């Protein structure tokens, strides 16, 4: 899932300051699961802003809404049914960066600002902890590396084995973090497949990462791709 | 074969650096020039290698993958060749967060293995995208290996990576600093028959504190307790440091193809080390 964390309160307060009608929109999927932008977090931010802006003498009206998935136009229809978005001076999105941008596209001309910093694509390691696992590089090597991603889990994204900075199986950047290649070695060794680390990877094809990327499902090609 | 190393400083003053180089000149076969060592922004390796060439010193250009993508690396290699630089040492490079510009974007578009492949391609007259060059390079390419890896798995990984580097064209290796000759002998047995030259690394111990610091913080470096004791008990640290380094040089030259001396500020003492080692 996409993992995000809330921006510092003062940053959010500064960006909405001066606006009278504020709509805070949460997102019910990834950022709700990582306790950054779900219904509860929307309510907390709304209360904080009401108190802080009120103390500063601002006359504000703050409304709350939740969209199941801010990154999908279908779900934004629900928001339009529930709220008259045109009435608001600013929309504070508590979604990932993708959701913030789609809100801006759909409500063209409205000021949409982010309340979260989108951090990574990762997994829940337990209650309250999430760890990064994928850089969405577009060229997955997990099948060759024991199911551990060297692009994400190695600080240098090295494909041909560890650098010389690794100590006691840990990373040179942070001794709290495992060396990805030490983990890959252990995983492959446990399977009796350690010979696989000898594979030489050529330089990565970074053209796959040229932004912004588009994925079109095969069945929908005719709709979105113009005939040559 | 004896190589040494100099590290350009922060700024344009090359006085002391070139003085060190001139002291080393007649005693070593080549001098490495580091590429922003420890990820600290400094004067570049290529310019200093060029200055060394003007002094008729065989310079070894250290190139890391930390700061340049494949376009910049290839272009720099062509530039180095045109400037008369003939030896390259390919390294991954330290992570930028360890240096003085921790907010810099880490590049690592290539790694040390693919950089060696690129050096080979430029030598064959093509770039990494397969385009033909008008004028090829002809570098002697080298790499590094860490024989003091602290676990069996880490050593296996070092050796696998070394094999990849040889396959990619590494004609020589300079190792991390060695203080335990028995352990190094075991490493050399494991890589026996590899078609490459290995220069054992020597770092001059300046004090017992430095030894303890390296044991704690530098990957693959292990200074045995008896050397730390020698440095603690001596009345003349410089003399003892030179003695220890000379002993290591003597031992290493029989185990591998030569030595690579990293004096880290004590370049002026290197001739004494070589004198004592009989080189």
Tab-separated table of C-alpha atoms in Angstrom:
chain	number	residue	atom	x	y	z
A	1	UNK	CA	0.000	0.000	0.000
A	2	UNK	CA	0.900	3.666	-0.246
A	3	UNK	CA	2.251	4.960	3.043
A	4	UNK	CA	1.965	8.618	3.993
A	5	UNK	CA	2.334	10.734	7.102
A	6	UNK	CA	0.716	13.970	8.072
A	7	UNK	CA	2.563	17.202	7.439
A	8	UNK	CA	3.519	19.286	10.480
A	9	UNK	CA	0.424	21.109	11.736
A	10	UNK	CA	1.946	24.579	11.318
A	11	UNK	CA	2.586	23.896	7.620
A	12	UNK	CA	-1.063	22.910	7.060
A	13	UNK	CA	-2.315	25.841	9.123
A	14	UNK	CA	-0.144	28.330	7.210
A	15	UNK	CA	-1.354	27.112	3.827
A	16	UNK	CA	-5.092	27.356	4.714
A	17	UNK	CA	-4.760	30.585	6.675
A	18	UNK	CA	-6.772	33.408	5.149
A	19	UNK	CA	-9.423	31.117	3.654
A	20	UNK	CA	-12.893	31.111	5.207
A	21	UNK	CA	-14.579	27.955	3.923
A	22	UNK	CA	-12.355	24.901	4.182
A	23	UNK	CA	-13.217	21.347	3.151
A	24	UNK	CA	-10.995	18.544	4.463
A	25	UNK	CA	-11.257	15.386	2.377
A	26	UNK	CA	-9.870	12.107	3.693
A	27	UNK	CA	-9.246	8.933	1.751
A	28	UNK	CA	-10.593	5.574	2.870
A	29	UNK	CA	-7.959	3.258	1.427
A	30	UNK	CA	-4.152	3.206	1.892
A	31	UNK	CA	-3.773	6.351	3.989
A	32	UNK	CA	-6.664	5.308	6.230
A	33	UNK	CA	-4.904	2.002	6.930
A	34	UNK	CA	-1.630	3.777	7.772
A	35	UNK	CA	-3.496	6.136	10.109
A	36	UNK	CA	-2.605	9.280	8.169
A	37	UNK	CA	-5.682	10.369	6.217
A	38	UNK	CA	-8.754	8.346	7.179
A	39	UNK	CA	-11.980	9.482	8.824
A	40	UNK	CA	-10.433	9.822	12.295
A	41	UNK	CA	-7.462	11.808	11.031
A	42	UNK	CA	-9.799	14.143	9.105
A	43	UNK	CA	-11.769	14.780	12.313
A	44	UNK	CA	-8.604	15.432	14.309
A	45	UNK	CA	-7.183	17.873	11.743
A	46	UNK	CA	-10.544	19.668	11.472
A	47	UNK	CA	-10.707	20.147	15.254
A	48	UNK	CA	-7.112	21.334	15.440
A	49	UNK	CA	-7.664	23.846	12.662
A	50	UNK	CA	-10.940	25.119	14.177
A	51	UNK	CA	-9.215	25.718	17.512
A	52	UNK	CA	-5.968	27.180	16.130
A	53	UNK	CA	-7.544	29.420	13.487
A	54	UNK	CA	-10.259	30.455	15.970
A	55	UNK	CA	-7.622	31.466	18.533
A	56	UNK	CA	-5.951	33.537	15.834
A	57	UNK	CA	-9.271	35.369	15.377
A	58	UNK	CA	-10.167	33.872	11.986
A	59	UNK	CA	-13.837	33.312	11.207
A	60	UNK	CA	-13.694	29.918	9.529
A	61	UNK	CA	-16.094	27.183	8.528
A	62	UNK	CA	-14.463	23.769	8.304
A	63	UNK	CA	-16.262	20.768	6.847
A	64	UNK	CA	-15.191	17.148	6.685
A	65	UNK	CA	-15.661	14.489	4.041
A	66	UNK	CA	-14.282	11.077	3.222
A	67	UNK	CA	-13.882	9.494	-0.189
A	68	UNK	CA	-13.323	5.782	-0.425
A	69	UNK	CA	-10.588	6.237	-3.017
A	70	UNK	CA	-9.404	9.718	-3.983
A	71	UNK	CA	-7.276	8.319	-6.805
A	72	UNK	CA	-10.334	7.128	-8.773
A	73	UNK	CA	-12.790	9.455	-10.560
A	74	UNK	CA	-15.673	7.049	-9.906
A	75	UNK	CA	-15.418	7.618	-6.190
A	76	UNK	CA	-15.124	11.380	-6.511
A	77	UNK	CA	-18.690	11.390	-7.865
A	78	UNK	CA	-19.750	10.502	-4.295
A	79	UNK	CA	-17.970	13.594	-2.975
A	80	UNK	CA	-19.837	15.812	-5.444
A	81	UNK	CA	-23.122	14.274	-4.259
A	82	UNK	CA	-22.327	14.897	-0.582
A	83	UNK	CA	-20.755	18.350	-0.783
A	84	UNK	CA	-21.081	21.348	-3.015
A	85	UNK	CA	-17.365	21.633	-3.616
A	86	UNK	CA	-17.736	24.934	-5.489
A	87	UNK	CA	-18.743	26.582	-2.174
A	88	UNK	CA	-15.342	26.095	-0.571
A	89	UNK	CA	-12.331	28.413	-0.767
A	90	UNK	CA	-9.819	25.618	-0.248
A	91	UNK	CA	-9.864	21.819	-0.265
A	92	UNK	CA	-7.382	20.103	2.035
A	93	UNK	CA	-6.717	16.642	0.703
A	94	UNK	CA	-5.624	13.974	3.145
A	95	UNK	CA	-4.849	11.497	0.358
A	96	UNK	CA	-1.521	10.496	-1.183
A	97	UNK	CA	-0.044	12.783	-3.838
A	98	UNK	CA	-2.038	10.976	-6.530
A	99	UNK	CA	-5.329	11.695	-4.777
A	100	UNK	CA	-4.438	15.358	-4.227
A	101	UNK	CA	-3.776	15.791	-7.945
A	102	UNK	CA	-6.909	14.009	-9.091
A	103	UNK	CA	-9.024	16.222	-6.811
A	104	UNK	CA	-7.365	19.213	-8.466
A	105	UNK	CA	-8.132	17.794	-11.937
A	106	UNK	CA	-11.766	16.994	-11.167
A	107	UNK	CA	-12.494	20.275	-9.384
A	108	UNK	CA	-10.558	22.326	-11.910
A	109	UNK	CA	-9.950	25.858	-10.690
A	110	UNK	CA	-10.336	24.976	-6.993
A	111	UNK	CA	-7.390	25.386	-4.687
A	112	UNK	CA	-6.460	21.872	-3.512
A	113	UNK	CA	-3.645	21.552	-0.969
A	114	UNK	CA	-2.027	18.452	0.560
A	115	UNK	CA	-2.110	17.674	4.271
A	116	UNK	CA	0.104	14.580	3.933
A	117	UNK	CA	3.569	13.757	2.710
A	118	UNK	CA	3.472	10.588	0.626
A	119	UNK	CA	6.434	8.543	1.717
A	120	UNK	CA	6.614	5.141	0.037
A	121	UNK	CA	5.049	1.918	-1.198
A	122	UNK	CA	5.325	-0.575	1.603
A	123	UNK	CA	3.918	-3.061	4.051
A	124	UNK	CA	2.535	-2.949	7.569
A	125	UNK	CA	5.191	-4.388	9.863
A	126	UNK	CA	2.819	-4.514	12.849
A	127	UNK	CA	0.453	-2.072	14.530
A	128	UNK	CA	1.721	1.459	13.883
A	129	UNK	CA	4.792	0.569	11.810
A	130	UNK	CA	5.187	0.491	8.040
A	131	UNK	CA	8.270	-0.259	5.996
A	132	UNK	CA	9.211	0.498	2.420
A	133	UNK	CA	9.327	-2.408	-0.022
A	134	UNK	CA	8.866	-1.221	-3.607
A	135	UNK	CA	10.036	1.690	-5.746
A	136	UNK	CA	7.630	0.890	-8.615
A	137	UNK	CA	10.625	0.778	-10.959
A	138	UNK	CA	8.661	-0.969	-13.681
A	139	UNK	CA	11.109	-3.853	-14.081
A	140	UNK	CA	10.701	-6.267	-11.166
A	141	UNK	CA	13.737	-8.405	-10.276
A	142	UNK	CA	12.247	-10.125	-7.218
A	143	UNK	CA	12.210	-13.460	-9.052
A	144	UNK	CA	16.001	-13.355	-9.245
A	145	UNK	CA	16.803	-11.947	-5.816
A	146	UNK	CA	15.066	-14.278	-3.404
A	147	UNK	CA	11.986	-12.066	-3.180
A	148	UNK	CA	13.934	-9.186	-1.588
A	149	UNK	CA	14.204	-5.996	-3.637
A	150	UNK	CA	17.789	-4.711	-3.937
A	151	UNK	CA	16.570	-1.571	-5.685
A	152	UNK	CA	14.473	-0.539	-2.685
A	153	UNK	CA	16.147	-2.297	0.239
A	154	UNK	CA	19.753	-1.388	-0.691
A	155	UNK	CA	20.447	2.309	-0.035
A	156	UNK	CA	22.326	2.447	-3.345
A	157	UNK	CA	19.914	0.217	-5.265
A	158	UNK	CA	22.775	-2.077	-6.266
A	159	UNK	CA	21.909	-5.035	-8.505
A	160	UNK	CA	25.249	-6.845	-8.581
A	161	UNK	CA	25.923	-7.503	-4.920
A	162	UNK	CA	26.732	-5.423	-1.848
A	163	UNK	CA	29.063	-2.452	-1.705
A	164	UNK	CA	32.121	-2.631	0.538
A	165	UNK	CA	30.448	-0.544	3.223
A	166	UNK	CA	28.407	-3.349	4.726
A	167	UNK	CA	29.341	-4.388	8.292
A	168	UNK	CA	27.942	-7.254	10.359
A	169	UNK	CA	25.224	-7.716	7.753
A	170	UNK	CA	24.063	-4.100	8.165
A	171	UNK	CA	23.970	-1.084	5.850
A	172	UNK	CA	26.705	1.599	5.779
A	173	UNK	CA	24.036	4.279	5.767
A	174	UNK	CA	22.351	3.093	8.957
A	175	UNK	CA	23.611	0.235	11.146
A	176	UNK	CA	20.020	-0.399	12.259
A	177	UNK	CA	19.094	-1.438	8.729
A	178	UNK	CA	19.913	-4.835	7.246
A	179	UNK	CA	22.140	-4.996	4.192
A	180	UNK	CA	19.761	-6.038	1.421
A	181	UNK	CA	22.402	-8.294	-0.101
A	182	UNK	CA	23.080	-10.064	3.202
A	183	UNK	CA	19.346	-10.829	3.362
A	184	UNK	CA	19.207	-11.917	-0.267
A	185	UNK	CA	22.176	-14.214	0.352
A	186	UNK	CA	20.561	-15.776	3.441
A	187	UNK	CA	17.227	-16.256	1.685
A	188	UNK	CA	18.812	-17.879	-1.360
A	189	UNK	CA	21.192	-19.974	0.773
A	190	UNK	CA	18.284	-21.313	2.820
A	191	UNK	CA	16.734	-22.513	-0.436
A	192	UNK	CA	19.991	-23.996	-1.688
A	193	UNK	CA	19.892	-21.488	-4.529
A	194	UNK	CA	22.834	-19.254	-3.638
A	195	UNK	CA	24.402	-19.689	-7.092
A	196	UNK	CA	21.775	-17.247	-8.319
A	197	UNK	CA	23.692	-14.273	-6.859
A	198	UNK	CA	26.317	-14.779	-9.574
A	199	UNK	CA	23.966	-13.463	-12.231
A	200	UNK	CA	25.365	-10.248	-13.708
A	201	UNK	CA	22.707	-7.576	-14.147
A	202	UNK	CA	23.286	-5.100	-16.980
A	203	UNK	CA	22.679	-1.390	-16.315
A	204	UNK	CA	19.016	-0.846	-15.496
A	205	UNK	CA	16.663	0.440	-18.133
A	206	UNK	CA	15.596	3.681	-16.511
A	207	UNK	CA	13.570	4.771	-19.528
A	208	UNK	CA	10.788	2.717	-17.997
A	209	UNK	CA	10.751	5.224	-15.178
A	210	UNK	CA	10.322	8.260	-17.407
A	211	UNK	CA	7.588	10.263	-15.755
A	212	UNK	CA	4.657	10.326	-15.992
A	213	UNK	CA	4.127	6.670	-16.788
A	214	UNK	CA	0.879	5.317	-18.234
A	215	UNK	CA	-0.523	1.790	-18.070
A	216	UNK	CA	-3.298	0.825	-20.457
A	217	UNK	CA	-4.919	-2.567	-20.111
A	218	UNK	CA	-4.757	-4.658	-23.276
A	219	UNK	CA	-8.550	-4.885	-23.515
A	220	UNK	CA	-8.919	-1.095	-23.424
A	221	UNK	CA	-6.218	-0.267	-25.966
A	222	UNK	CA	-8.687	0.633	-28.713
A	223	UNK	CA	-10.358	3.163	-26.492
A	224	UNK	CA	-7.202	5.010	-25.440
A	225	UNK	CA	-4.647	4.406	-28.179
A	226	UNK	CA	-5.289	6.088	-31.504
A	227	UNK	CA	-4.769	3.888	-34.561
A	228	UNK	CA	-1.543	4.624	-36.366
B	1	UNK	CA	54.046	-3.280	-7.873
B	2	UNK	CA	53.485	-0.436	-5.394
B	3	UNK	CA	50.688	2.112	-5.589
B	4	UNK	CA	49.817	4.925	-3.211
B	5	UNK	CA	46.943	7.309	-2.853
B	6	UNK	CA	46.324	11.008	-2.487
B	7	UNK	CA	43.041	12.702	-1.642
B	8	UNK	CA	42.294	16.138	-3.130
B	9	UNK	CA	41.154	18.694	-0.593
B	10	UNK	CA	38.277	21.094	-0.362
B	11	UNK	CA	39.202	24.046	-2.535
B	12	UNK	CA	41.606	24.998	-5.250
B	13	UNK	CA	44.843	24.954	-3.255
B	14	UNK	CA	46.820	22.002	-4.595
B	15	UNK	CA	50.211	22.962	-3.103
B	16	UNK	CA	50.433	20.356	-0.353
B	17	UNK	CA	48.760	17.697	-2.493
B	18	UNK	CA	51.281	18.013	-5.299
B	19	UNK	CA	54.127	18.132	-2.795
B	20	UNK	CA	52.926	14.764	-1.430
B	21	UNK	CA	52.731	13.458	-4.975
B	22	UNK	CA	56.277	14.557	-5.727
B	23	UNK	CA	57.536	12.763	-2.601
B	24	UNK	CA	55.796	9.566	-3.731
B	25	UNK	CA	56.731	9.937	-7.397
B	26	UNK	CA	59.980	7.976	-7.590
B	27	UNK	CA	58.932	5.341	-5.074
B	28	UNK	CA	55.650	4.048	-6.440
B	29	UNK	CA	54.380	2.753	-9.767
B	30	UNK	CA	51.159	4.720	-9.669
B	31	UNK	CA	49.130	7.094	-7.523
B	32	UNK	CA	45.392	6.842	-7.002
B	33	UNK	CA	43.478	10.090	-6.815
B	34	UNK	CA	40.263	9.692	-4.847
B	35	UNK	CA	36.849	10.795	-6.151
B	36	UNK	CA	35.363	12.945	-3.375
B	37	UNK	CA	36.355	10.428	-0.702
B	38	UNK	CA	33.817	9.874	2.100
B	39	UNK	CA	31.227	11.697	-0.038
B	40	UNK	CA	32.709	15.061	0.909
B	41	UNK	CA	32.637	17.658	-1.879
B	42	UNK	CA	36.215	18.326	-2.982
B	43	UNK	CA	38.454	19.088	-5.917
B	44	UNK	CA	37.941	16.470	-8.632
B	45	UNK	CA	40.025	13.419	-9.328
B	46	UNK	CA	40.328	14.031	-13.079
B	47	UNK	CA	41.935	17.471	-12.741
B	48	UNK	CA	44.439	16.213	-10.180
B	49	UNK	CA	45.251	13.125	-12.300
B	50	UNK	CA	45.970	15.498	-15.161
B	51	UNK	CA	48.311	17.537	-12.948
B	52	UNK	CA	50.072	14.310	-11.919
B	53	UNK	CA	50.532	13.396	-15.544
B	54	UNK	CA	52.228	16.772	-16.093
B	55	UNK	CA	54.607	15.658	-13.314
B	56	UNK	CA	55.162	12.387	-15.230
B	57	UNK	CA	53.383	10.341	-12.578
B	58	UNK	CA	51.206	7.420	-13.629
B	59	UNK	CA	47.871	8.470	-12.146
B	60	UNK	CA	44.965	6.162	-11.325
B	61	UNK	CA	41.635	7.934	-11.712
B	62	UNK	CA	39.146	6.794	-9.082
B	63	UNK	CA	35.614	6.907	-10.457
B	64	UNK	CA	32.551	6.296	-8.313
B	65	UNK	CA	28.937	5.736	-9.369
B	66	UNK	CA	27.637	8.019	-6.627
B	67	UNK	CA	27.322	11.324	-8.463
B	68	UNK	CA	27.150	10.700	-12.199
B	69	UNK	CA	24.773	8.821	-14.426
B	70	UNK	CA	25.969	6.778	-17.392
B	71	UNK	CA	26.145	9.816	-19.686
B	72	UNK	CA	28.366	11.770	-17.315
B	73	UNK	CA	30.529	8.749	-16.447
B	74	UNK	CA	31.206	7.891	-20.080
B	75	UNK	CA	31.849	11.501	-21.016
B	76	UNK	CA	34.256	11.876	-18.062
B	77	UNK	CA	36.083	8.718	-19.097
B	78	UNK	CA	36.523	10.036	-22.636
B	79	UNK	CA	37.704	13.356	-21.210
B	80	UNK	CA	40.177	11.611	-18.903
B	81	UNK	CA	41.599	9.644	-21.813
B	82	UNK	CA	42.042	12.802	-23.870
B	83	UNK	CA	43.829	14.408	-20.913
B	84	UNK	CA	46.327	11.547	-20.895
B	85	UNK	CA	44.952	9.546	-17.979
B	86	UNK	CA	45.486	5.830	-18.585
B	87	UNK	CA	44.322	3.999	-15.431
B	88	UNK	CA	40.877	3.879	-13.852
B	89	UNK	CA	39.682	2.403	-10.578
B	90	UNK	CA	35.931	1.696	-10.660
B	91	UNK	CA	34.072	1.989	-7.361
B	92	UNK	CA	30.482	2.080	-6.186
B	93	UNK	CA	31.204	5.048	-3.915
B	94	UNK	CA	30.069	5.881	-0.404
B	95	UNK	CA	26.480	6.968	0.088
B	96	UNK	CA	26.008	10.768	0.021
B	97	UNK	CA	24.355	10.708	3.474
B	98	UNK	CA	27.790	9.876	4.947
B	99	UNK	CA	29.361	13.072	3.623
B	100	UNK	CA	28.987	16.835	3.921
B	101	UNK	CA	26.087	17.163	1.457
B	102	UNK	CA	23.701	14.536	2.864
B	103	UNK	CA	20.721	15.993	0.984
B	104	UNK	CA	22.291	15.315	-2.425
B	105	UNK	CA	20.540	12.912	-4.786
B	106	UNK	CA	22.320	9.541	-4.767
B	107	UNK	CA	22.771	8.512	-8.411
B	108	UNK	CA	24.085	4.930	-8.646
B	109	UNK	CA	22.768	4.646	-12.223
B	110	UNK	CA	25.578	2.131	-12.769
B	111	UNK	CA	27.315	-0.018	-10.168
B	112	UNK	CA	30.991	-0.933	-9.955
B	113	UNK	CA	30.415	-4.031	-12.118
B	114	UNK	CA	28.524	-2.275	-14.891
B	115	UNK	CA	30.989	0.652	-14.753
B	116	UNK	CA	33.800	-1.808	-15.524
B	117	UNK	CA	31.766	-3.147	-18.445
B	118	UNK	CA	31.333	0.411	-19.700
B	119	UNK	CA	35.107	1.023	-19.458
B	120	UNK	CA	35.611	-2.108	-21.562
B	121	UNK	CA	33.107	-0.932	-24.149
B	122	UNK	CA	34.710	2.500	-24.484
B	123	UNK	CA	37.978	0.645	-25.026
B	124	UNK	CA	36.350	-1.357	-27.809
B	125	UNK	CA	35.152	1.851	-29.450
B	126	UNK	CA	31.464	1.780	-28.528
B	127	UNK	CA	29.404	3.451	-25.839
B	128	UNK	CA	27.019	1.658	-23.495
B	129	UNK	CA	24.101	2.333	-25.854
B	130	UNK	CA	26.013	0.619	-28.677
B	131	UNK	CA	26.939	3.755	-30.618
B	132	UNK	CA	30.296	3.828	-32.324
B	133	UNK	CA	32.977	6.182	-31.012
B	134	UNK	CA	35.331	8.198	-33.152
B	135	UNK	CA	38.429	7.288	-31.175
B	136	UNK	CA	38.384	4.707	-28.410
B	137	UNK	CA	39.953	4.710	-24.953
B	138	UNK	CA	42.363	2.065	-23.721
B	139	UNK	CA	42.272	2.217	-19.950
B	140	UNK	CA	43.847	-0.226	-17.569
B	141	UNK	CA	40.815	-0.891	-15.393
B	142	UNK	CA	40.917	-1.791	-11.740
B	143	UNK	CA	38.509	-2.439	-8.906
B	144	UNK	CA	38.437	-2.983	-5.161
B	145	UNK	CA	37.704	-5.962	-2.957
B	146	UNK	CA	37.322	-6.298	0.782
B	147	UNK	CA	39.074	-9.485	1.934
B	148	UNK	CA	38.266	-8.799	5.596
B	149	UNK	CA	34.519	-9.318	5.276
B	150	UNK	CA	33.274	-10.147	8.761
B	151	UNK	CA	31.074	-13.174	8.101
B	152	UNK	CA	31.294	-16.206	5.842
B	153	UNK	CA	28.283	-14.919	3.880
B	154	UNK	CA	29.833	-11.453	3.517
B	155	UNK	CA	33.080	-12.980	2.240
B	156	UNK	CA	31.173	-15.167	-0.239
B	157	UNK	CA	29.376	-12.048	-1.484
B	158	UNK	CA	32.695	-10.159	-1.798
B	159	UNK	CA	34.181	-12.999	-3.818
B	160	UNK	CA	31.128	-13.364	-6.061
B	161	UNK	CA	31.272	-9.632	-6.726
B	162	UNK	CA	35.013	-9.868	-7.386
B	163	UNK	CA	34.328	-12.608	-9.956
B	164	UNK	CA	31.743	-10.366	-11.621
B	165	UNK	CA	34.278	-7.519	-11.707
B	166	UNK	CA	36.915	-9.740	-13.322
B	167	UNK	CA	34.377	-10.894	-15.902
B	168	UNK	CA	33.548	-7.222	-16.510
B	169	UNK	CA	37.209	-6.430	-17.177
B	170	UNK	CA	38.974	-5.638	-13.890
B	171	UNK	CA	42.671	-6.196	-14.587
B	172	UNK	CA	43.806	-5.340	-11.066
B	173	UNK	CA	42.370	-5.099	-7.567
B	174	UNK	CA	43.332	-2.925	-4.652
B	175	UNK	CA	42.097	-4.295	-1.347
B	176	UNK	CA	40.780	-2.727	1.824
B	177	UNK	CA	43.492	-2.302	4.485
B	178	UNK	CA	44.907	-5.584	5.784
B	179	UNK	CA	46.374	-6.025	9.257
B	180	UNK	CA	45.972	-9.771	9.658
B	181	UNK	CA	48.240	-11.546	7.188
B	182	UNK	CA	46.965	-15.050	8.111
B	183	UNK	CA	43.406	-14.055	7.280
B	184	UNK	CA	44.580	-12.452	4.026
B	185	UNK	CA	46.473	-15.617	3.111
B	186	UNK	CA	43.220	-17.562	3.455
B	187	UNK	CA	41.497	-15.042	1.192
B	188	UNK	CA	44.275	-15.376	-1.395
B	189	UNK	CA	43.848	-19.168	-1.340
B	190	UNK	CA	40.158	-18.729	-2.133
B	191	UNK	CA	40.875	-16.513	-5.127
B	192	UNK	CA	43.844	-18.554	-6.356
B	193	UNK	CA	43.942	-18.794	-10.114
B	194	UNK	CA	41.809	-15.696	-10.705
B	195	UNK	CA	43.152	-13.931	-13.751
B	196	UNK	CA	43.854	-10.559	-12.216
B	197	UNK	CA	46.484	-8.772	-10.131
B	198	UNK	CA	45.869	-8.110	-6.445
B	199	UNK	CA	47.507	-5.292	-4.504
B	200	UNK	CA	47.130	-5.670	-0.733
B	201	UNK	CA	45.983	-2.529	1.050
B	202	UNK	CA	48.038	-0.894	3.807
B	203	UNK	CA	46.827	2.014	5.924
B	204	UNK	CA	49.428	3.666	8.169
B	205	UNK	CA	48.258	3.438	11.778
B	206	UNK	CA	48.714	6.872	13.314
B	207	UNK	CA	47.661	5.898	16.834
B	208	UNK	CA	45.949	3.226	18.915
B	209	UNK	CA	42.846	5.424	18.871
B	210	UNK	CA	42.771	5.382	15.089
B	211	UNK	CA	43.042	1.584	15.131
B	212	UNK	CA	40.127	1.273	17.555
B	213	UNK	CA	38.109	3.771	15.534
B	214	UNK	CA	38.640	1.767	12.343
B	215	UNK	CA	37.775	-1.505	14.088
B	216	UNK	CA	34.514	0.041	15.181
B	217	UNK	CA	33.603	2.062	12.113
B	218	UNK	CA	35.362	0.964	8.947
B	219	UNK	CA	33.880	-1.981	7.087
B	220	UNK	CA	36.270	-4.882	6.640
B	221	UNK	CA	39.113	-3.389	8.682
B	222	UNK	CA	40.301	-5.354	11.687
B	223	UNK	CA	43.412	-4.255	13.554
B	224	UNK	CA	44.474	-7.086	15.880
B	225	UNK	CA	44.943	-6.327	19.585
B	226	UNK	CA	48.732	-6.910	19.505
B	227	UNK	CA	49.173	-4.043	16.998
B	228	UNK	CA	46.972	-1.745	19.083
B	229	UNK	CA	49.158	-2.652	22.088
B	230	UNK	CA	52.304	-1.822	20.141
B	231	UNK	CA	50.900	1.588	19.245
B	232	UNK	CA	49.778	2.223	22.836
B	233	UNK	CA	53.090	1.298	24.428
B	234	UNK	CA	55.438	3.005	22.022
B	235	UNK	CA	57.240	6.236	22.867
B	236	UNK	CA	57.627	7.099	19.182
B	237	UNK	CA	54.298	6.636	17.402
B	238	UNK	CA	55.653	7.598	13.980
B	239	UNK	CA	58.535	5.118	14.187
B	240	UNK	CA	56.266	2.277	15.343
B	241	UNK	CA	53.671	3.121	12.715
B	242	UNK	CA	56.332	2.920	10.002
B	243	UNK	CA	57.645	-0.373	11.435
B	244	UNK	CA	54.178	-1.934	11.450
B	245	UNK	CA	53.426	-0.747	7.910
B	246	UNK	CA	56.810	-2.033	6.693
B	247	UNK	CA	56.154	-5.466	8.237
B	248	UNK	CA	52.755	-5.588	6.512
B	249	UNK	CA	54.251	-4.525	3.183
B	250	UNK	CA	56.925	-7.237	3.467
B	251	UNK	CA	54.345	-9.876	4.305
B	252	UNK	CA	51.879	-8.807	1.633
B	253	UNK	CA	54.341	-8.677	-1.231
B	254	UNK	CA	54.918	-12.407	-0.920
B	255	UNK	CA	51.215	-13.214	-0.701
B	256	UNK	CA	49.944	-11.186	-3.673
B	257	UNK	CA	51.149	-9.042	-6.559
B	258	UNK	CA	51.957	-5.856	-4.712
B	259	UNK	CA	50.764	-3.289	-2.202
B	260	UNK	CA	48.555	-0.239	-2.212
B	261	UNK	CA	49.534	2.218	0.518
B	262	UNK	CA	46.945	4.609	1.890
B	263	UNK	CA	48.861	7.066	4.068
B	264	UNK	CA	45.894	9.364	4.806
B	265	UNK	CA	47.915	12.508	5.435
B	266	UNK	CA	51.199	10.744	6.188
B	267	UNK	CA	52.313	10.528	2.548
B	268	UNK	CA	55.737	11.895	3.536
B	269	UNK	CA	56.353	8.724	5.602
B	270	UNK	CA	55.697	6.343	2.712
B	271	UNK	CA	59.321	6.368	1.436
B	272	UNK	CA	60.488	5.333	4.942
B	273	UNK	CA	57.966	2.487	4.972
B	274	UNK	CA	59.247	1.292	1.608
B	275	UNK	CA	62.878	1.666	2.738
B	276	UNK	CA	62.223	-0.493	5.801
B	277	UNK	CA	60.358	-3.036	3.731
B	278	UNK	CA	63.292	-3.194	1.347
B	279	UNK	CA	61.371	-1.958	-1.675
